[in-house]
Amino acid sequence: MRAVNRTRQAVLVDKGNVAASAWARLVGLLGHRPLQPGEGLLLRSEKAIHTIGMGFPIDVLFLDKDGKVLHLHHCMVPLRASPFIRQAANVLEMPAGTLERT
């Protein structure tokens, strides 16, 4: 999976995975090593996430069905919950600092 900021022509993720099943979305990045630049996880059909049980911060994009950014969160640290974004269709998780760089 690849994600690009079309406004700035900047690659956000070029080595991404997609979590489409309920189990894959539930597990998400739990137990995963910290994401490296270019890595990411797209959670299909999600409107909110949490970082409970994670050991590293992430940048988060909430996307509508067309991939337009509805909400973003810079450096979401462990043990936090995001707001519920009613219009979101997917959530993209990336290494902390990706949004600031791009």
mmCIF file with all atom_site columns, C-alpha atoms in Angstrom:
data_model
loop_
_atom_site.group_PDB
_atom_site.id
_atom_site.type_symbol
_atom_site.label_atom_id
_atom_site.label_alt_id
_atom_site.label_comp_id
_atom_site.label_asym_id
_atom_site.label_entity_id
_atom_site.label_seq_id
_atom_site.pdbx_PDB_ins_code
_atom_site.Cartn_x
_atom_site.Cartn_y
_atom_site.Cartn_z
_atom_site.occupancy
_atom_site.B_iso_or_equiv
_atom_site.pdbx_formal_charge
_atom_site.auth_seq_id
_atom_site.auth_comp_id
_atom_site.auth_asym_id
_atom_site.auth_atom_id
_atom_site.pdbx_PDB_model_num
ATOM 1   C CA . MET A 1 1   ? 0.000   0.000  0.000  1.00 0.00 ? 1   MET A CA 1
ATOM 2   C CA . ARG A 1 2   ? 1.225   3.487  -0.868 1.00 0.00 ? 2   ARG A CA 1
ATOM 3   C CA . ALA A 1 3   ? -0.102  6.844  0.369  1.00 0.00 ? 3   ALA A CA 1
ATOM 4   C CA . VAL A 1 4   ? 0.765   10.234 -1.093 1.00 0.00 ? 4   VAL A CA 1
ATOM 5   C CA . ASN A 1 5   ? 0.000   13.790 0.003  1.00 0.00 ? 5   ASN A CA 1
ATOM 6   C CA . ARG A 1 6   ? -1.357  14.982 -3.357 1.00 0.00 ? 6   ARG A CA 1
ATOM 7   C CA . THR A 1 7   ? -1.187  18.663 -2.404 1.00 0.00 ? 7   THR A CA 1
ATOM 8   C CA . ARG A 1 8   ? 2.568   18.533 -1.784 1.00 0.00 ? 8   ARG A CA 1
ATOM 9   C CA . GLN A 1 9   ? 3.406   15.462 -3.897 1.00 0.00 ? 9   GLN A CA 1
ATOM 10  C CA . ALA A 1 10  ? 5.056   13.923 -0.814 1.00 0.00 ? 10  ALA A CA 1
ATOM 11  C CA . VAL A 1 11  ? 5.088   10.178 -0.160 1.00 0.00 ? 11  VAL A CA 1
ATOM 12  C CA . LEU A 1 12  ? 3.658   9.399  3.273  1.00 0.00 ? 12  LEU A CA 1
ATOM 13  C CA . VAL A 1 13  ? 3.802   5.606  3.077  1.00 0.00 ? 13  VAL A CA 1
ATOM 14  C CA . ASP A 1 14  ? 5.440   3.376  0.487  1.00 0.00 ? 14  ASP A CA 1
ATOM 15  C CA . LYS A 1 15  ? 5.651   0.143  2.514  1.00 0.00 ? 15  LYS A CA 1
ATOM 16  C CA . GLY A 1 16  ? 2.176   -0.036 3.979  1.00 0.00 ? 16  GLY A CA 1
ATOM 17  C CA . ASN A 1 17  ? -0.106  -2.828 5.055  1.00 0.00 ? 17  ASN A CA 1
ATOM 18  C CA . VAL A 1 18  ? -3.893  -2.903 5.075  1.00 0.00 ? 18  VAL A CA 1
ATOM 19  C CA . ALA A 1 19  ? -5.920  -4.203 8.010  1.00 0.00 ? 19  ALA A CA 1
ATOM 20  C CA . ALA A 1 20  ? -9.303  -5.017 6.514  1.00 0.00 ? 20  ALA A CA 1
ATOM 21  C CA . SER A 1 21  ? -10.576 -7.886 8.667  1.00 0.00 ? 21  SER A CA 1
ATOM 22  C CA . ALA A 1 22  ? -12.024 -7.314 12.127 1.00 0.00 ? 22  ALA A CA 1
ATOM 23  C CA . TRP A 1 23  ? -9.156  -9.280 13.690 1.00 0.00 ? 23  TRP A CA 1
ATOM 24  C CA . ALA A 1 24  ? -6.438  -7.389 11.793 1.00 0.00 ? 24  ALA A CA 1
ATOM 25  C CA . ARG A 1 25  ? -8.007  -4.063 12.800 1.00 0.00 ? 25  ARG A CA 1
ATOM 26  C CA . LEU A 1 26  ? -8.306  -5.178 16.429 1.00 0.00 ? 26  LEU A CA 1
ATOM 27  C CA . VAL A 1 27  ? -4.630  -6.184 16.589 1.00 0.00 ? 27  VAL A CA 1
ATOM 28  C CA . GLY A 1 28  ? -3.415  -3.197 14.539 1.00 0.00 ? 28  GLY A CA 1
ATOM 29  C CA . LEU A 1 29  ? 0.128   -2.285 15.621 1.00 0.00 ? 29  LEU A CA 1
ATOM 30  C CA . LEU A 1 30  ? -0.014  -4.040 19.020 1.00 0.00 ? 30  LEU A CA 1
ATOM 31  C CA . GLY A 1 31  ? 3.209   -5.950 19.532 1.00 0.00 ? 31  GLY A CA 1
ATOM 32  C CA . HIS A 1 32  ? 4.716   -4.330 16.447 1.00 0.00 ? 32  HIS A CA 1
ATOM 33  C CA . ARG A 1 33  ? 8.168   -2.766 16.524 1.00 0.00 ? 33  ARG A CA 1
ATOM 34  C CA . PRO A 1 34  ? 8.228   1.020  16.043 1.00 0.00 ? 34  PRO A CA 1
ATOM 35  C CA . LEU A 1 35  ? 7.324   2.019  12.499 1.00 0.00 ? 35  LEU A CA 1
ATOM 36  C CA . GLN A 1 36  ? 10.180  3.102  10.267 1.00 0.00 ? 36  GLN A CA 1
ATOM 37  C CA . PRO A 1 37  ? 9.965   5.969  7.740  1.00 0.00 ? 37  PRO A CA 1
ATOM 38  C CA . GLY A 1 38  ? 7.790   4.900  4.812  1.00 0.00 ? 38  GLY A CA 1
ATOM 39  C CA . GLU A 1 39  ? 5.938   2.235  6.802  1.00 0.00 ? 39  GLU A CA 1
ATOM 40  C CA . GLY A 1 40  ? 2.275   2.470  7.719  1.00 0.00 ? 40  GLY A CA 1
ATOM 41  C CA . LEU A 1 41  ? -0.949  0.648  8.453  1.00 0.00 ? 41  LEU A CA 1
ATOM 42  C CA . LEU A 1 42  ? -4.307  1.465  6.874  1.00 0.00 ? 42  LEU A CA 1
ATOM 43  C CA . LEU A 1 43  ? -7.239  0.435  9.060  1.00 0.00 ? 43  LEU A CA 1
ATOM 44  C CA . ARG A 1 44  ? -10.303 -0.053 6.861  1.00 0.00 ? 44  ARG A CA 1
ATOM 45  C CA . SER A 1 45  ? -13.734 0.967  8.154  1.00 0.00 ? 45  SER A CA 1
ATOM 46  C CA . GLU A 1 46  ? -12.498 2.687  11.329 1.00 0.00 ? 46  GLU A CA 1
ATOM 47  C CA . LYS A 1 47  ? -13.678 5.942  12.863 1.00 0.00 ? 47  LYS A CA 1
ATOM 48  C CA . ALA A 1 48  ? -11.553 5.975  16.038 1.00 0.00 ? 48  ALA A CA 1
ATOM 49  C CA . ILE A 1 49  ? -8.378  4.322  17.309 1.00 0.00 ? 49  ILE A CA 1
ATOM 50  C CA . HIS A 1 50  ? -6.367  3.945  20.509 1.00 0.00 ? 50  HIS A CA 1
ATOM 51  C CA . THR A 1 51  ? -2.712  3.436  21.366 1.00 0.00 ? 51  THR A CA 1
ATOM 52  C CA . ILE A 1 52  ? -3.288  1.440  24.555 1.00 0.00 ? 52  ILE A CA 1
ATOM 53  C CA . GLY A 1 53  ? -0.663  -1.299 24.711 1.00 0.00 ? 53  GLY A CA 1
ATOM 54  C CA . MET A 1 54  ? 1.602   0.310  22.117 1.00 0.00 ? 54  MET A CA 1
ATOM 55  C CA . GLY A 1 55  ? 5.187   1.206  22.924 1.00 0.00 ? 55  GLY A CA 1
ATOM 56  C CA . PHE A 1 56  ? 5.716   4.047  20.468 1.00 0.00 ? 56  PHE A CA 1
ATOM 57  C CA . PRO A 1 57  ? 3.947   7.189  19.180 1.00 0.00 ? 57  PRO A CA 1
ATOM 58  C CA . ILE A 1 58  ? 2.317   7.418  15.748 1.00 0.00 ? 58  ILE A CA 1
ATOM 59  C CA . ASP A 1 59  ? 0.955   10.053 13.382 1.00 0.00 ? 59  ASP A CA 1
ATOM 60  C CA . VAL A 1 60  ? -2.662  9.425  12.379 1.00 0.00 ? 60  VAL A CA 1
ATOM 61  C CA . LEU A 1 61  ? -4.838  10.483 9.436  1.00 0.00 ? 61  LEU A CA 1
ATOM 62  C CA . PHE A 1 62  ? -8.605  9.967  9.387  1.00 0.00 ? 62  PHE A CA 1
ATOM 63  C CA . LEU A 1 63  ? -9.751  9.672  5.773  1.00 0.00 ? 63  LEU A CA 1
ATOM 64  C CA . ASP A 1 64  ? -13.122 9.786  4.061  1.00 0.00 ? 64  ASP A CA 1
ATOM 65  C CA . LYS A 1 65  ? -14.132 7.189  1.455  1.00 0.00 ? 65  LYS A CA 1
ATOM 66  C CA . ASP A 1 66  ? -12.307 9.161  -1.258 1.00 0.00 ? 66  ASP A CA 1
ATOM 67  C CA . GLY A 1 67  ? -9.060  9.423  0.716  1.00 0.00 ? 67  GLY A CA 1
ATOM 68  C CA . LYS A 1 68  ? -9.548  13.070 1.710  1.00 0.00 ? 68  LYS A CA 1
ATOM 69  C CA . VAL A 1 69  ? -8.127  13.957 5.125  1.00 0.00 ? 69  VAL A CA 1
ATOM 70  C CA . LEU A 1 70  ? -10.854 14.736 7.661  1.00 0.00 ? 70  LEU A CA 1
ATOM 71  C CA . HIS A 1 71  ? -8.764  14.914 10.814 1.00 0.00 ? 71  HIS A CA 1
ATOM 72  C CA . LEU A 1 72  ? -5.126  14.398 11.746 1.00 0.00 ? 72  LEU A CA 1
ATOM 73  C CA . HIS A 1 73  ? -3.190  13.790 14.911 1.00 0.00 ? 73  HIS A CA 1
ATOM 74  C CA . HIS A 1 74  ? 0.534   14.480 15.247 1.00 0.00 ? 74  HIS A CA 1
ATOM 75  C CA . CYS A 1 75  ? 2.545   12.166 17.511 1.00 0.00 ? 75  CYS A CA 1
ATOM 76  C CA . MET A 1 76  ? -0.238  10.269 19.261 1.00 0.00 ? 76  MET A CA 1
ATOM 77  C CA . VAL A 1 77  ? 1.552   8.781  22.247 1.00 0.00 ? 77  VAL A CA 1
ATOM 78  C CA . PRO A 1 78  ? 0.800   5.404  23.889 1.00 0.00 ? 78  PRO A CA 1
ATOM 79  C CA . LEU A 1 79  ? -2.206  5.081  26.208 1.00 0.00 ? 79  LEU A CA 1
ATOM 80  C CA . ARG A 1 80  ? -4.386  7.559  24.310 1.00 0.00 ? 80  ARG A CA 1
ATOM 81  C CA . ALA A 1 81  ? -7.700  7.366  22.464 1.00 0.00 ? 81  ALA A CA 1
ATOM 82  C CA . SER A 1 82  ? -8.553  9.395  19.401 1.00 0.00 ? 82  SER A CA 1
ATOM 83  C CA . PRO A 1 83  ? -11.785 11.271 18.924 1.00 0.00 ? 83  PRO A CA 1
ATOM 84  C CA . PHE A 1 84  ? -14.575 9.507  17.050 1.00 0.00 ? 84  PHE A CA 1
ATOM 85  C CA . ILE A 1 85  ? -14.650 10.924 13.511 1.00 0.00 ? 85  ILE A CA 1
ATOM 86  C CA . ARG A 1 86  ? -18.136 10.106 12.239 1.00 0.00 ? 86  ARG A CA 1
ATOM 87  C CA . GLN A 1 87  ? -17.384 10.718 8.537  1.00 0.00 ? 87  GLN A CA 1
ATOM 88  C CA . ALA A 1 88  ? -14.143 8.684  8.538  1.00 0.00 ? 88  ALA A CA 1
ATOM 89  C CA . ALA A 1 89  ? -13.967 5.583  6.369  1.00 0.00 ? 89  ALA A CA 1
ATOM 90  C CA . ASN A 1 90  ? -10.335 4.630  7.060  1.00 0.00 ? 90  ASN A CA 1
ATOM 91  C CA . VAL A 1 91  ? -7.477  5.511  9.392  1.00 0.00 ? 91  VAL A CA 1
ATOM 92  C CA . LEU A 1 92  ? -3.828  5.649  8.325  1.00 0.00 ? 92  LEU A CA 1
ATOM 93  C CA . GLU A 1 93  ? -1.184  5.109  11.022 1.00 0.00 ? 93  GLU A CA 1
ATOM 94  C CA . MET A 1 94  ? 2.397   6.232  10.280 1.00 0.00 ? 94  MET A CA 1
ATOM 95  C CA . PRO A 1 95  ? 5.625   6.827  12.177 1.00 0.00 ? 95  PRO A CA 1
ATOM 96  C CA . ALA A 1 96  ? 5.579   9.888  14.417 1.00 0.00 ? 96  ALA A CA 1
ATOM 97  C CA . GLY A 1 97  ? 7.040   12.847 12.543 1.00 0.00 ? 97  GLY A CA 1
ATOM 98  C CA . THR A 1 98  ? 5.712   11.831 9.105  1.00 0.00 ? 98  THR A CA 1
ATOM 99  C CA . LEU A 1 99  ? 3.088   14.572 9.019  1.00 0.00 ? 99  LEU A CA 1
ATOM 100 C CA . GLU A 1 100 ? 5.526   17.264 10.084 1.00 0.00 ? 100 GLU A CA 1
ATOM 101 C CA . ARG A 1 101 ? 8.056   16.156 7.446  1.00 0.00 ? 101 ARG A CA 1
ATOM 102 C CA . THR A 1 102 ? 5.529   16.041 4.640  1.00 0.00 ? 102 THR A CA 1
#
